[in-house]
XYZ file of C-alpha atoms in Angstrom:
255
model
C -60.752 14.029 7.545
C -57.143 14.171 6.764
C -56.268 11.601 3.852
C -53.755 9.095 5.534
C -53.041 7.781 1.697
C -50.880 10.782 1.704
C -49.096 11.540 4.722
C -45.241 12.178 4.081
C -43.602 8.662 4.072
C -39.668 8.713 5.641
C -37.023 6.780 5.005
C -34.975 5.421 7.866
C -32.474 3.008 7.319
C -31.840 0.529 9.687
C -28.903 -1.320 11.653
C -27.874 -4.768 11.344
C -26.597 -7.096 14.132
C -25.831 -10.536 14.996
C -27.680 -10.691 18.541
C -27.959 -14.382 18.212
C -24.575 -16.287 17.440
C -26.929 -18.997 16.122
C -28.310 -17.264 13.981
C -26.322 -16.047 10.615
C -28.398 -13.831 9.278
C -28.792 -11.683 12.038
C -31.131 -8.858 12.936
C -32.465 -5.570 11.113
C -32.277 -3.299 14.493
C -34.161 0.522 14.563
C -34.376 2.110 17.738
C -37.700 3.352 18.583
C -37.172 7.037 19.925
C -36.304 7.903 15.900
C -39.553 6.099 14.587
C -41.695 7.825 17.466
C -40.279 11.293 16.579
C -40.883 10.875 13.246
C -44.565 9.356 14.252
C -44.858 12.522 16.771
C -44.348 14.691 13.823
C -47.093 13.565 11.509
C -44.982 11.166 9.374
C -44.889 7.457 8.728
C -41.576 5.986 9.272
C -40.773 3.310 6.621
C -37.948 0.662 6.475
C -36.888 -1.263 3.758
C -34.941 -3.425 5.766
C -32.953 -5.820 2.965
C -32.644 -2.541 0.558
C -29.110 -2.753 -1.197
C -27.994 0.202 -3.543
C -29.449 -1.090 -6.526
C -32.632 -0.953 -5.242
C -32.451 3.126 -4.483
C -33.605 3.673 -8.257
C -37.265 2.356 -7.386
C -37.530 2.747 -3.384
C -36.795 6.571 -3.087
C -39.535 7.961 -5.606
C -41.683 6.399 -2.576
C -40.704 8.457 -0.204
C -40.448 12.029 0.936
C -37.771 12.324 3.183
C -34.876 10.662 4.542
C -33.858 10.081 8.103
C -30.327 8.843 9.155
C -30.161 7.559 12.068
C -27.469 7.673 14.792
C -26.292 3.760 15.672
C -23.630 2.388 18.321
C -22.032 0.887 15.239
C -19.405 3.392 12.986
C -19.368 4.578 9.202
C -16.311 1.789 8.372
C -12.796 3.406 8.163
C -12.008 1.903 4.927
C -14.956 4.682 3.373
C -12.610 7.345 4.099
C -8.480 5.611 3.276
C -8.196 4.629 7.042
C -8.082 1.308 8.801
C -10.613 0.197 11.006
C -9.928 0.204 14.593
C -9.547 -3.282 16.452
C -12.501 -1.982 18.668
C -14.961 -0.711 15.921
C -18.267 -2.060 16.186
C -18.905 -1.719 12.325
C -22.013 -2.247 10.070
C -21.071 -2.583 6.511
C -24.697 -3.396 4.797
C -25.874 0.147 6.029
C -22.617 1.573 4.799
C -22.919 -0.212 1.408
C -26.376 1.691 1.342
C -26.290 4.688 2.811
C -23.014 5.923 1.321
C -25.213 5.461 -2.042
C -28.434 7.063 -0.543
C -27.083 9.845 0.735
C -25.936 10.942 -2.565
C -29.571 9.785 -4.274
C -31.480 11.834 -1.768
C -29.360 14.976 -2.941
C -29.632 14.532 -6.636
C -33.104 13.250 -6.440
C -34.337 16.256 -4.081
C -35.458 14.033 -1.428
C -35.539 16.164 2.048
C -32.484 14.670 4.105
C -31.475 14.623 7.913
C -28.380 13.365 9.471
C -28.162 12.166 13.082
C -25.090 11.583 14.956
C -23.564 8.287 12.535
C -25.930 10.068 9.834
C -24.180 13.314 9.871
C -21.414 11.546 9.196
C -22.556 9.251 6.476
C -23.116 12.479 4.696
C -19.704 13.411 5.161
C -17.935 10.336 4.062
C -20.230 10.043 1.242
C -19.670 13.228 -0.216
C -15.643 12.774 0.162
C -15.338 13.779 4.131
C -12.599 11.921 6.778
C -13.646 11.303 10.090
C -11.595 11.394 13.734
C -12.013 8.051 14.663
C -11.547 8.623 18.590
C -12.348 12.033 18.965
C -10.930 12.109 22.790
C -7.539 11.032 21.881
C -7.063 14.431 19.405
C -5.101 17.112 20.913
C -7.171 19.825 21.991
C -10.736 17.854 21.725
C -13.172 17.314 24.344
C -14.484 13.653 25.036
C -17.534 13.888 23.261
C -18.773 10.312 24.716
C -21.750 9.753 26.931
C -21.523 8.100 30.713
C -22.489 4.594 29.502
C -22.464 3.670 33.074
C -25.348 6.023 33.445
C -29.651 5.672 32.964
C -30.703 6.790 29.613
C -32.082 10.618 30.921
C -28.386 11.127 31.857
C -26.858 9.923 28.675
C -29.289 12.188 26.951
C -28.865 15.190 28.697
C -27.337 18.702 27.451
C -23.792 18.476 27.860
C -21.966 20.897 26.019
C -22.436 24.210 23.808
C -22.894 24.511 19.803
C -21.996 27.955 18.456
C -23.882 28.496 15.890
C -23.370 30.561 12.781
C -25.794 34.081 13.015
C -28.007 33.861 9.919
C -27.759 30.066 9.399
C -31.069 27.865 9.816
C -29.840 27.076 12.935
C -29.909 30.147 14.454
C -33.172 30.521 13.217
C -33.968 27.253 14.923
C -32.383 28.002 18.013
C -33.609 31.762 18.253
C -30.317 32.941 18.618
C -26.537 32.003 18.049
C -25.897 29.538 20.822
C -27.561 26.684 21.742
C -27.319 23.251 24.493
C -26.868 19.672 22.886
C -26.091 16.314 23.935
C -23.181 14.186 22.848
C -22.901 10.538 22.446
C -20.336 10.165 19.812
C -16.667 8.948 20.042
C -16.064 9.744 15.836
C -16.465 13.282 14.463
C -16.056 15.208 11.792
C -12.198 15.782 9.985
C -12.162 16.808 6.663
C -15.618 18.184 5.387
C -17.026 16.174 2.283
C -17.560 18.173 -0.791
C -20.197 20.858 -0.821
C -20.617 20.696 3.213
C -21.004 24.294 4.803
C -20.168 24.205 8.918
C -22.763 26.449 10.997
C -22.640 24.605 14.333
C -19.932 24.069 16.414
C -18.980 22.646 19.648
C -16.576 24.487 22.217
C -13.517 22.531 21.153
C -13.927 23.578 17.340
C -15.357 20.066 16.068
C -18.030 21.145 13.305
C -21.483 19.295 14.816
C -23.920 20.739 12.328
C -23.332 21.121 8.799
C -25.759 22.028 5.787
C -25.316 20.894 2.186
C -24.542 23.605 -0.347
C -26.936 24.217 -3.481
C -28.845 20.908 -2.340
C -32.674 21.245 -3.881
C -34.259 20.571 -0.212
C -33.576 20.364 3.176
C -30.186 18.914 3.452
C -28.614 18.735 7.290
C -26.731 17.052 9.492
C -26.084 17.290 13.081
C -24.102 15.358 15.843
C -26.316 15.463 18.417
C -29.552 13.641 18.558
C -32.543 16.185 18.274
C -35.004 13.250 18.016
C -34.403 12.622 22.480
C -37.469 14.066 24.000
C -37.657 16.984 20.950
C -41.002 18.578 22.706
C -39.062 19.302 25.617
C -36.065 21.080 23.949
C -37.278 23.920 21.968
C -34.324 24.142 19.342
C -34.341 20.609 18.738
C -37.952 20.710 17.971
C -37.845 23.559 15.531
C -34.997 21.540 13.444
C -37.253 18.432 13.473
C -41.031 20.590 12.385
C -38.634 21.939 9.713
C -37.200 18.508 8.290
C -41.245 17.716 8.762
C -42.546 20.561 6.736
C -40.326 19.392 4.065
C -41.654 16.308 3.849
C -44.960 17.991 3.593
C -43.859 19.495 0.965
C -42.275 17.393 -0.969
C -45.518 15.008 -0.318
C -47.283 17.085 -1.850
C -45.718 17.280 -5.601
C -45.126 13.697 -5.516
C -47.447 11.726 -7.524
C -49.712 9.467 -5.548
């Protein structure tokens, strides 16, 4: 019988919103589709929901991977010299965090996935600039989903990724081209230090990046692979891979 003492804890750091205007301190907020993929997968997901930076030092040894999570809310424009936009839904206690983590889970070799507002955590924390409404750049698509629209059609392909031949996403993907979804109205700009593009969408924006030299599996993507990832081949390859990762990093950590 498998020993559940040491199946691959994950990391995924969650939202924070004022749903009640009562209430001032507000919710800790993770949607469910990333902690089921990450269940579906053979992984406990794990939140540390008051975690601040200081605390990194002792909470990452617990864990063997780290998930960042996509979120309606944006990295704060302040993280990369720009000024928030008057209609920014913003989270700064994940930013104060995850800018910090992101940077931990490299130098501690700590197996590390970016979706959608995670890829570009990674990017602002490692130097990066962001577009801050992609559909207003010359020559970009509009990247954002039909809100007006069920969840199925939100999450549906909509666009291309060219993806660079040799890269783990090819591999992934069984070829150089692959079919994403795209819920995102910030992208990528300038690439933070050490970021290497291998997936990108029609219009040029880089939508899958992999960190140089990293130690362990270090990636970020736009899209969100975790939406239905048994029923979309490529996405499900990326996710076993983060997952054997965590395996493996599972088991050299001490108990």
């Amino acid at each position: 019988m498998p020993d559940a003492s040491r199946k691959p804890l994950v990391w995924l750091p969650a939202c924070h919103r004022n749903l009640d205007l009562g209430d001032p301190g507000g919710y800790t907020v993770l949607a469910d589709r990333y902690a089921a993929a990450v269940t579906d997968l053979g992984l406990q997901p794990v939140l540390f929901p008051m975690a601040e930076a200081a605390d990194i030092a002792c909470l990452l040894p617990m864990v063997d991977g780290v998930l960042l999570t996509g979120s309606p809310s944006n990295v704060e424009a302040t993280h990369f010299g720009a000024t928030a936009l008057p209609t920014d839904l913003l989270d700064p206690r994940r930013d104060k965090l995850t800018m910090h983590l992101v940077r931990a889970a490299l130098v501690g070799g700590v197996p590390l996935l970016g979706v959608c507002r995670g890829l570009q955590e990674i990017n602002v924390a490692l130097g990066g600039t962001l577009h801050q409404t992609l559909h207003d750049q010359p020559g970009m698509m509009d990247h954002r989903e039909p809100e007006s629209e069920d969840l199925a059609v939100q999450f549906a392909d909509r666009h291309e990724v060219l993806l660079e031949p040799g890269s783990a996403f090819a591999q992934w993907a069984a070829g150089t081209r692959a079919m994403v979804n795209s819920l995102h109205g910030q992208g990528l700009n300038r690439l933070g230090e050490g970021l290497v593009p291998e997936a990108h969408a029609p219009d040029g924006l880089v939508e899958g990046v992999r960190v140089s030299g990293a130690s362990a599996f270090a990636y970020g993507v736009q899209w969100h692979p975790e939406w239905r990832h048994r029923e979309h081949a490529f996405n499900d390859r990326m996710l076993g891979a983060f997952a054997s990762a965590c395996r493996g990093h599972r088991a050299e950590r001490p108990v």
